Structures are given as structure tokens and as C-alpha cells.
Short mmCIF file of C-alpha atoms and ligand atoms in Angstrom, two decimals:
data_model
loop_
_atom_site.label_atom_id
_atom_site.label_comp_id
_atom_site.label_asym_id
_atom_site.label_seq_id
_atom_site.Cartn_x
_atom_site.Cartn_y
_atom_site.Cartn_z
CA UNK A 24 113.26 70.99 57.49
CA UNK A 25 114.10 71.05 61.45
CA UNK A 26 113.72 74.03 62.79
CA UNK A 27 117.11 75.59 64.66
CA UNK A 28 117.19 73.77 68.01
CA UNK A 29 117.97 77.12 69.82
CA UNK A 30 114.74 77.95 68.36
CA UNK A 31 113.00 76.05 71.46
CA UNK A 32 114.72 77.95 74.01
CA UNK A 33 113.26 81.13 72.58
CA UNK A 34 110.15 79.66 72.95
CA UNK A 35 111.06 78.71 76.77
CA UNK A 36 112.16 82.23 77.23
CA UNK A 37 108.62 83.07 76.32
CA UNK A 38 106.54 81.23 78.49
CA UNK A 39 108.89 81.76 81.11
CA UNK A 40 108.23 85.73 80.60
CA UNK A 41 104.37 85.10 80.06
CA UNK A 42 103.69 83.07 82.80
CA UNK A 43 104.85 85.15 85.69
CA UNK A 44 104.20 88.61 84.15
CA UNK A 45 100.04 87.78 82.94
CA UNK A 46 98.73 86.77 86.70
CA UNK A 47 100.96 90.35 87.97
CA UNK A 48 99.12 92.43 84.80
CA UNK A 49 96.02 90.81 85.68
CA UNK A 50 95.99 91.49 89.38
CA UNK A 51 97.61 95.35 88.44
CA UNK A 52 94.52 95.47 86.44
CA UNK A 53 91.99 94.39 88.76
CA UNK A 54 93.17 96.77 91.78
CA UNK A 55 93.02 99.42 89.38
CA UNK A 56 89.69 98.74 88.16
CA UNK A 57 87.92 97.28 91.26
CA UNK A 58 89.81 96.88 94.48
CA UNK A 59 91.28 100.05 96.12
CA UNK A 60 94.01 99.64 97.94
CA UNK A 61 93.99 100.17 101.99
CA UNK A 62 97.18 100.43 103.06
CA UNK A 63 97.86 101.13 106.29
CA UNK A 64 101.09 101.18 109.56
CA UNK A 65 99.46 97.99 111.03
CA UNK A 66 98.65 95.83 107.43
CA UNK A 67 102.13 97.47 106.35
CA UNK A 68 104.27 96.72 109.64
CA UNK A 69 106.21 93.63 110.02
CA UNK A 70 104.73 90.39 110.74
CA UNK A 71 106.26 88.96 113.59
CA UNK A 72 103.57 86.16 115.00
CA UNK A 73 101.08 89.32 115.75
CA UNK A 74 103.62 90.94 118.19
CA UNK A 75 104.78 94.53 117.53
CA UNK A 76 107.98 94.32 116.29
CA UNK A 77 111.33 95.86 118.28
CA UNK A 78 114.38 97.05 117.02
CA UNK A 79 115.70 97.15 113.93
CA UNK A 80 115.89 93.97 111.40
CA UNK A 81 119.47 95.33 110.43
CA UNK A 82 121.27 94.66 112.99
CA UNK A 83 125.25 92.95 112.90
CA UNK A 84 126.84 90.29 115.38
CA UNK A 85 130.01 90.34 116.31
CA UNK A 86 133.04 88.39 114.84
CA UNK A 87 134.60 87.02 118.06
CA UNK A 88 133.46 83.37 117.59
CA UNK A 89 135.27 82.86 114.52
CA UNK A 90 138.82 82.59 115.77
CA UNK A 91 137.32 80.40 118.19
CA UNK A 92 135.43 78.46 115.33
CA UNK A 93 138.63 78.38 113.69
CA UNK A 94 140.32 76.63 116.32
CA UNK A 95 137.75 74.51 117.06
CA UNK A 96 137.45 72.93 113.72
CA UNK A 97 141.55 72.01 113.59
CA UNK A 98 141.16 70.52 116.68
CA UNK A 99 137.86 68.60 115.29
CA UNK A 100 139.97 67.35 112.68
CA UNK A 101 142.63 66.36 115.00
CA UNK A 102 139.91 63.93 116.88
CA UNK A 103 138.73 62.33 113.56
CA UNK A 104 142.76 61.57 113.25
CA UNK A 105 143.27 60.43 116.61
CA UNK A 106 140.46 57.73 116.54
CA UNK A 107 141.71 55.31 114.07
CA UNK A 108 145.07 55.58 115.33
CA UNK A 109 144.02 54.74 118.56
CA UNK A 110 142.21 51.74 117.52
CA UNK A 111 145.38 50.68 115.43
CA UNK A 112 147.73 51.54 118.23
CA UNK A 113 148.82 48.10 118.97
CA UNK A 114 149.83 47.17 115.28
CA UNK A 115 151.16 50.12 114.40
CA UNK A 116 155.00 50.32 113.65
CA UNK A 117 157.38 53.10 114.84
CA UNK A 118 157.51 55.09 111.90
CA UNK A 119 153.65 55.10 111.63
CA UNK A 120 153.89 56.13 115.80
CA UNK A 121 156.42 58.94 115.41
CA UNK A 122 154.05 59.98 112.16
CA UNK A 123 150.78 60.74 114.25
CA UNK A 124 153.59 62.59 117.39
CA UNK A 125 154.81 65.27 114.73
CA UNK A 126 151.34 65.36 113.43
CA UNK A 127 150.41 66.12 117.28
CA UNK A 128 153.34 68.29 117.92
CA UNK A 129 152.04 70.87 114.89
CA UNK A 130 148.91 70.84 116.17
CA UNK A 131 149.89 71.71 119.71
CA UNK A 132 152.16 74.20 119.08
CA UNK A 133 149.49 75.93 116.68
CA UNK A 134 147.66 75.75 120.10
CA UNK A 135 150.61 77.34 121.43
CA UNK A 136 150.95 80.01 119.33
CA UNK A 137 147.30 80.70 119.13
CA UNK A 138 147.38 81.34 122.77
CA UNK A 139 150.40 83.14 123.06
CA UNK A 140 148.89 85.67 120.34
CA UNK A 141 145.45 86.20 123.09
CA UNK A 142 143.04 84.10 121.07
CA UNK A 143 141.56 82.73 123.37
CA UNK A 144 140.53 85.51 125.23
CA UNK A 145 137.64 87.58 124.79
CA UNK A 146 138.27 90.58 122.80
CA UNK A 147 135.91 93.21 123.60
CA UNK B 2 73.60 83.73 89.76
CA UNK B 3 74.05 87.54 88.23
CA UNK B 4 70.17 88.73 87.80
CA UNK B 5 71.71 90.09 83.92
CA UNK B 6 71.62 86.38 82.25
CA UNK B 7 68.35 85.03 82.42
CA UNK B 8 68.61 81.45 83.77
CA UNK B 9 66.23 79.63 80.91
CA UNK B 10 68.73 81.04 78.39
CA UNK B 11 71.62 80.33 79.89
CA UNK B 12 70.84 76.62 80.30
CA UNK B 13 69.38 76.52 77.34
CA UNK B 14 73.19 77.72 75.79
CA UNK B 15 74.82 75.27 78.50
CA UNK B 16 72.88 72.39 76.84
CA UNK B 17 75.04 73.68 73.23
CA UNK B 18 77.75 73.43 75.05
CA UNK B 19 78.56 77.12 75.70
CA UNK B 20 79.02 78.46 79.07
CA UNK B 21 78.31 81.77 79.82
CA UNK B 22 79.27 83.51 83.13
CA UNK B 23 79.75 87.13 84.66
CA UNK B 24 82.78 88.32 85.88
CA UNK B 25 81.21 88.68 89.13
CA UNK B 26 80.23 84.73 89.37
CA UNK B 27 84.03 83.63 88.48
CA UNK B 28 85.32 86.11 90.44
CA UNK B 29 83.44 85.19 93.42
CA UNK B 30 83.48 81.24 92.00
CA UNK B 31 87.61 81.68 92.49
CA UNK B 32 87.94 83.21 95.84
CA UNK B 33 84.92 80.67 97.62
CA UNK B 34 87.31 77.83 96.04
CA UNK B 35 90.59 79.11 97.25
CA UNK B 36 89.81 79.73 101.12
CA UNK B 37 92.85 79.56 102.80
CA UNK B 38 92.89 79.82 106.51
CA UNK B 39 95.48 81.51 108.75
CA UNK B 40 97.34 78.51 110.65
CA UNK B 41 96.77 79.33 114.50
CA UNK B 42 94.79 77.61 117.24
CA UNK B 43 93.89 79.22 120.39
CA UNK B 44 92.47 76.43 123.18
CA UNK B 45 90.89 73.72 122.65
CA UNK B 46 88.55 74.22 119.87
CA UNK B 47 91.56 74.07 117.48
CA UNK B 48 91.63 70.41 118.56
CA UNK B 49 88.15 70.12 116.32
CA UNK B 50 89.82 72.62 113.47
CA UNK B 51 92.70 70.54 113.11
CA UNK B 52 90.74 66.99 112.74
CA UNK B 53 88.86 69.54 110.09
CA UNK B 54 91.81 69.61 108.23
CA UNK B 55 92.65 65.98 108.72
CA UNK B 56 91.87 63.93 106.77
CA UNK B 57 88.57 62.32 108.21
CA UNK B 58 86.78 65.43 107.76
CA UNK B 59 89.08 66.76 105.00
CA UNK B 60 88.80 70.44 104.71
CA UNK B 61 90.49 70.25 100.82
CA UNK B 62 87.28 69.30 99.40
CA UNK B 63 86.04 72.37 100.18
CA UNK B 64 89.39 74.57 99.06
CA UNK B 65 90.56 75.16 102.38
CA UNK B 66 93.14 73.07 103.36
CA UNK B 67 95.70 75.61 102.86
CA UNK B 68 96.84 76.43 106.09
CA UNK B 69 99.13 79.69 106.10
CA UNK B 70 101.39 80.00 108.42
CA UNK B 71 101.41 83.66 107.13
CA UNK B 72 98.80 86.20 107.46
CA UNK B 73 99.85 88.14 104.17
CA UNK B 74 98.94 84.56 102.44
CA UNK B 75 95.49 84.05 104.19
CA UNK B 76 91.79 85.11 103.91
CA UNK B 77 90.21 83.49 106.81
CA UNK B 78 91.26 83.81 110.15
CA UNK B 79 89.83 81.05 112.03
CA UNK B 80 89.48 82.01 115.82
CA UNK B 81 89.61 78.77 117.24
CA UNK B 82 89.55 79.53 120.90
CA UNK B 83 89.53 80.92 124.31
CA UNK B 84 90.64 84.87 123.42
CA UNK B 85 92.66 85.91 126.68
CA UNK B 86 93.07 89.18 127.08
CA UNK B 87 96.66 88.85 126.63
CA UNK B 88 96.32 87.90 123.36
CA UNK B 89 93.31 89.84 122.08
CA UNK B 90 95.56 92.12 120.86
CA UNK B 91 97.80 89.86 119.13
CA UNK B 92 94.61 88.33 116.87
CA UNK B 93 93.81 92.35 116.03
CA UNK B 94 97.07 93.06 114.93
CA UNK B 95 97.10 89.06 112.48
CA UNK B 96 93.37 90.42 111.36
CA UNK B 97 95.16 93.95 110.44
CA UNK B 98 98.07 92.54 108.61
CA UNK B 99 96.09 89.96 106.40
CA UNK B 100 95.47 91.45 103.00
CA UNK B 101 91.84 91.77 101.80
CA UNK B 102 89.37 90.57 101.14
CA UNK B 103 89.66 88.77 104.54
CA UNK B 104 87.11 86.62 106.58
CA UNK B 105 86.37 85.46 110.66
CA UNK B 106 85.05 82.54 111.15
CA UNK B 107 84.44 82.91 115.60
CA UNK B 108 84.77 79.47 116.50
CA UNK B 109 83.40 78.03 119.62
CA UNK B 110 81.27 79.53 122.91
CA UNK B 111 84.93 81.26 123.64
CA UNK B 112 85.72 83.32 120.95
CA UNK B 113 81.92 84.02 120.92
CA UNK B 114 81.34 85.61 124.16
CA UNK B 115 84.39 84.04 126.44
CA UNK B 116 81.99 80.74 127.15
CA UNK B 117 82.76 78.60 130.41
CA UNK B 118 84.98 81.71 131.39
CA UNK B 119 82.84 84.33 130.65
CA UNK B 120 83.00 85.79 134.13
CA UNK B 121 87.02 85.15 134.03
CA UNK B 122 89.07 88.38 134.66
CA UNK B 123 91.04 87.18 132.03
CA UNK B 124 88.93 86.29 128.86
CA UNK B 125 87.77 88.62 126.52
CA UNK B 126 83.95 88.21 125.82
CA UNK B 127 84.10 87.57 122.36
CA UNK B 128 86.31 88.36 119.15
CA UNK B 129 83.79 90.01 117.95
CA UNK B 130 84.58 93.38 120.18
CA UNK B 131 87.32 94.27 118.29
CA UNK B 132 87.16 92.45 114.78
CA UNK B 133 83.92 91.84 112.25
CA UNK B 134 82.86 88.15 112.53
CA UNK B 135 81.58 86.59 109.47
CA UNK B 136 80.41 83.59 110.62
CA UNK B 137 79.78 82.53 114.12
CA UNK B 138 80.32 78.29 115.33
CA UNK B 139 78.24 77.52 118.74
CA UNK B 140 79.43 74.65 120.54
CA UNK B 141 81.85 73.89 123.14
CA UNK B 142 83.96 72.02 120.86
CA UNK B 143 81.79 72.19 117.50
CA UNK B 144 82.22 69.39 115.91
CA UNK B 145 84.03 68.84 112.91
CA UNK B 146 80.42 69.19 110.86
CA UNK B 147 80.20 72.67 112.17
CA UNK B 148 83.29 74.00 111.01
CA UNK B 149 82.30 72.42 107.72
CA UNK B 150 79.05 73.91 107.74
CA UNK B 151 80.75 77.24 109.29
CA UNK B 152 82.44 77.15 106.06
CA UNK B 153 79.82 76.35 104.04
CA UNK B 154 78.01 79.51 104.88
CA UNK B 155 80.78 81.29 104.10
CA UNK B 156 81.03 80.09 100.82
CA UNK B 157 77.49 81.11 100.16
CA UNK B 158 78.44 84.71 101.75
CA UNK B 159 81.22 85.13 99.22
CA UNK B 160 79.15 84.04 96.49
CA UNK B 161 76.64 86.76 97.10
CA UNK B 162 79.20 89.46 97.19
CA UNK B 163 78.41 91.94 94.50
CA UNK B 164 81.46 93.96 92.42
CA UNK B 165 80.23 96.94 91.54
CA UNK B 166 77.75 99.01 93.29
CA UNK B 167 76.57 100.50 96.76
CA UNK B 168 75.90 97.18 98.35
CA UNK B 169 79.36 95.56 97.05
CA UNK B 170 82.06 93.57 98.85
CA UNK B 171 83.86 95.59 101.85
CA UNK B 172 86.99 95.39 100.29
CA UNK B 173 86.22 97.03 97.07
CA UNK B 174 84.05 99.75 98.76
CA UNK B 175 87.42 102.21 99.56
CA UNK B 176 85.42 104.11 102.24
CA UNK B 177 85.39 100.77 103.93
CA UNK B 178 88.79 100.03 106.97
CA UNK B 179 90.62 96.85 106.59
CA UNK B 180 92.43 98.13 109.69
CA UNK B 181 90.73 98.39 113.05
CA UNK B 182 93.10 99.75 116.15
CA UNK B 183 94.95 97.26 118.16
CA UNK B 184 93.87 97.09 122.33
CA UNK B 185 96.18 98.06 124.59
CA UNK B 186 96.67 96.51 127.69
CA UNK B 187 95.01 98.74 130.72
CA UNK B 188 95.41 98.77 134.12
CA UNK B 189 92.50 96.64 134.37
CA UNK B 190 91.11 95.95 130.99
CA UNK B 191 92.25 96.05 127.50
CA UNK B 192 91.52 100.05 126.61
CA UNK B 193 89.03 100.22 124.94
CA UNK B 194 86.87 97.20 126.20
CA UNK B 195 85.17 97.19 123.05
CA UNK B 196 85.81 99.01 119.68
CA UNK B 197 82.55 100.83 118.93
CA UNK B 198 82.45 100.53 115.55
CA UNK B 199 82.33 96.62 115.42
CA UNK B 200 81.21 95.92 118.27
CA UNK B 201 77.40 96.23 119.13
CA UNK B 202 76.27 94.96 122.74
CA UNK B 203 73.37 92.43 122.49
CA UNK B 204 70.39 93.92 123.86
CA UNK B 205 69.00 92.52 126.25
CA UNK B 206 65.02 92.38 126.68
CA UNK B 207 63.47 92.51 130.33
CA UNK B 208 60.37 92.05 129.79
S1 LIG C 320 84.48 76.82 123.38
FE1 LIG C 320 84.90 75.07 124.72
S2 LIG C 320 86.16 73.73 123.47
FE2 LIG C 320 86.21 75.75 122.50
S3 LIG C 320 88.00 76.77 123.36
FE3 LIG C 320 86.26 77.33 124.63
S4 LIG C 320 86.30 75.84 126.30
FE4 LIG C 320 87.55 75.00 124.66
#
């Protein structure tokens, strides 16, 4: 008779539960027993390389760069584009040429647009 | 070797095949394996700590070769060093923030008593002011063999630690600090120079 193969994961499930949870019971068991806990606001304060820490840990950054991040990266792609077509300029036939323009053209007036709308200024 | 097992016996059962410890022994037999050293270096003696750890001199075969990069992972603090007074405080506030039981190991004439720049405005004269020093490394580097042997003695210090007791380990006596107070920076000095409680000035004979 096999046993049911989901039987296996049970097992899994139980060594997985064991293993992490003995070594915490065992060293719950020994600071209650033997080792006293010391505390204390230097042990307990955060470690930052032995300097006293400043400021809060919860602090937020701005969102300015991602329109600009935003932009970047279409204009990133645009580069990647314009490579091989420069390369292939010579061979290229007219259709192929005004192709890669209206490509440009979108771009560009995205650009427009984007700047007409005050993205690229810095929004305070 | 506990004093409640008499040795003969427990030989004798060893021979049978049957082992027979304390609690105190594998306790103690765990932590003198596992030493793992906070990772900083101060001048140039951590030149010789890091050829320790390399693998010429090989630190692992010892259980040490764990270098933490945090404190709240370590139990030795190597100070491997020149201490400046800038960063005497700095090396308090890492000895504060390991967890116990924790060990020093004062490595070198400079984190002894400032060495070469004793008379330096800018040295502090020795670790040993502000934190308790297990062992102390002469030498200007020690070698390698030192900071083996440095270790060594250490080992032998943790296995004589006793669990229960009057006389046991500092960090299961609760009356006894794992935290001693950071320096400040003075006008002229770190305030205090020295922390009274660790720190006991040599005395010096003049006869
Ligand atoms: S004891 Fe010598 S080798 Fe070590 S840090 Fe001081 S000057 Fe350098």
C-alpha cells in the first residue's frame, strides 16, 4: 500500500514548524532559567556603525523625479531605436525613412506637450 | 571538567561508549566553538587580524572565522588598533549594543595603553578605560600566533565559566551591566577620562 502522496507534505509542514520553533523554545527557556535579560537605551538603540543615530528612520522623499524618470525612459527607448536606423540609413528605403520621421514626430511632440504642461520644471 | 562527575568514572563509561557531560561543559563547549568576532579594524594591527582570518593562519579552525559585520550577531569585539579619541566613543557604544555574553580581546600596544602615541593628544590610553578587556595582545603588530593564542586563552576563559552560582558568568549574574556609558567629547578630553568602574590605574611602585 503507498501511502497518500500529500501525506509527505504533511510531514514537510512538520519539520518546517519544528525546526524553527525548537532552537526559539530552547533559547525562551534558557533566558528564563539562566540568563536575565539586560536591556538597556544603548544595547536597544539603533545600530548605525556605533554612531548615535539622527532623525527618524520614517521618513518620505518626494515624487518630483518620476515625471522626469518618465520622460527619461521614452526618450531612452527612442535612442535604442535611433541606433540601428542610423547604421542602416544608407539602405534603407523611403517608406522605412518616413517610418522612423512619424515615429520621431510622436515622440517630439510628446516632448512638446510634456513641456507645455510645466514638466519639466521643478514643482515645489 | 564539572568537579560533580568524577573523571575515573567518566572515562571509564567513555571507554562503553557512553558520554556523559554537564550542561555547564556543553554549554560552555558551544559558545568557545562558535566565537564570532565583530568585523572592524582600527590601524594597523587589523592588518595582523585580517591575515588571522586568512587563510594562512585560518581563524575557522578555531570557530572564529565568522566575521559580523553586525554587533547584535557578535561576541567578541576585537580592538584591533590605535583608539583615537574620536572614536573611543564609537567602540563603547558597538560594545553596548552587542548582546551578551560578549568578549574584548585589546589587541596591540594601542588599544592597550595608546603605544607609540601614548603621549598623543589624540589617543586614548587604552580600551580598557571605558570597556572590560578579557584578554590583552602585546606587540606592535602581534603576530598572527598571538591573536591565535589571544584566542586561545579565551577559549579556556569561557570554558571555566560556571552557570549557576556566586562566582558564575557576568552575563547570567543580573546584578552584573552589559551597558557601560558612552564618553562624550570634552573640551579637552573625552568626559570622563576614564570610567571608574572598569577602569583601574596601574599602580605604579617608586621604590
Ligand atoms: S600597536 Fe602598533 S601595529 Fe598595532 S595599531 Fe598600534 S601602532 Fe599599529
Amino acid at each position: 500500500m503507498t501511502p497518500d502522496p500529500y501525506f509527505f507534505i504533511i510531514i514537510f509542514v512538520g519539520v518546517a514548524l519544528v525546526f524553527p520553533l525548537l532552537p526559539l523554545a530552547l533559547a525562551w527557556l534558557w533566558r528564563r532559567f539562566f540568563q536575565p535579560p539586560k536591556p538597556g537605551a544603548e544595547k536597544n538603540a539603533t545600530y548605525e556603525c556605533g554612531v548615535e543615530s539622527i532623525g527618524d528612520a520614517q521618513i518620505q522623499f518626494r515624487s518630483q523625479y518620476y515625471l522626469y524618470a518618465i520622460i527619461f525612459l521614452i526618450f531612452d527607448v527612442e535612442a535604442i531605436f535611433l541606433v540601428p536606423f542610423a547604421v542602416a540609413f544608407t539602405g534603407l528605403p523611403v517608406g522605412a525613412f518616413i517610418a522612423i520621421l512619424v515615429f520621431l514626430l510622436l515622440l517630439i511632440e510628446g516632448l512638446v506637450w510634456a513641456w507645455s504642461k510645466g514638466c519639466l520644471n521643478w514643482s515645489k | 571538567m564539572s568537579e560533580q562527575i568524577d573523571e575515573g568514572l567518566r572515562s571509564e563509561l567513555q571507554r562503553q561508549g557512553i558520554w556523559v557531560t554537564s550542561m555547564q561543559d556543553l554549554y560552555n563547549w558551544g559558545r568557545r566553538s562558535s566565537i564570532w568576532p565583530l568585523q572592524f579594524g582600527l590601524a594597523c594591527c587589523a592588518i595582523e587580524m585580517i591575515a588571522t582570518a586568512a587563510s594562512r593562519y585560518d581563524l575557522a579552525r578555531f570557530g572564529g572565522e565568522i566575521f559580523r559585520p553586525s554587533p547584535r550577531q557578535a561576541d567578541l569585539m576585537i580592538v584591533a588598533g590605535t583608539v583615537t579619541k574620536k572614536m573611543a566613543p564609537q567602540i563603547v557604544r558597538l560594545y553596548n549594543q552587542m548582546p551578551d555574553p560578549k568578549y574584548v580581546i585589546s589587541m596591540g600596544a594601542c588599544a592597550i595603553s595608546g603605544g607609540p602615541f601614548k603621549e598623543g593628544y589624540n589617543v586614548l590610553k587604552g580600551i580598557d578605560r571605558y570597556i572590560p578587556v578579557d584578554v590583552y595582545i602585546p606587540g606592535c603588530p602581534p603576530r598572527p600566533e598571538a591573536l591565535l593564542h589571544a584566542f586561545m586563552e579565551l577559549q579556556r576563559k569561557i570554558d571555566e565559566q560556571k552557570l549557576t552560582g556566586a562566582d558564575r558568568a557576568e552575563h547570567l549574574n543580573a546584578a552584573q551591566p552589559s551597558e557601560f556609558p558612552v564618553p562624550a567629547f570634552g573640551a579637552h578630553d573625552l568626559e570622563p577620562p576614564a570610567n571608574p568602574d572598569v577602569f583601574e590605574p596601574p599602580k605604579i611602585d617608586r621604590t
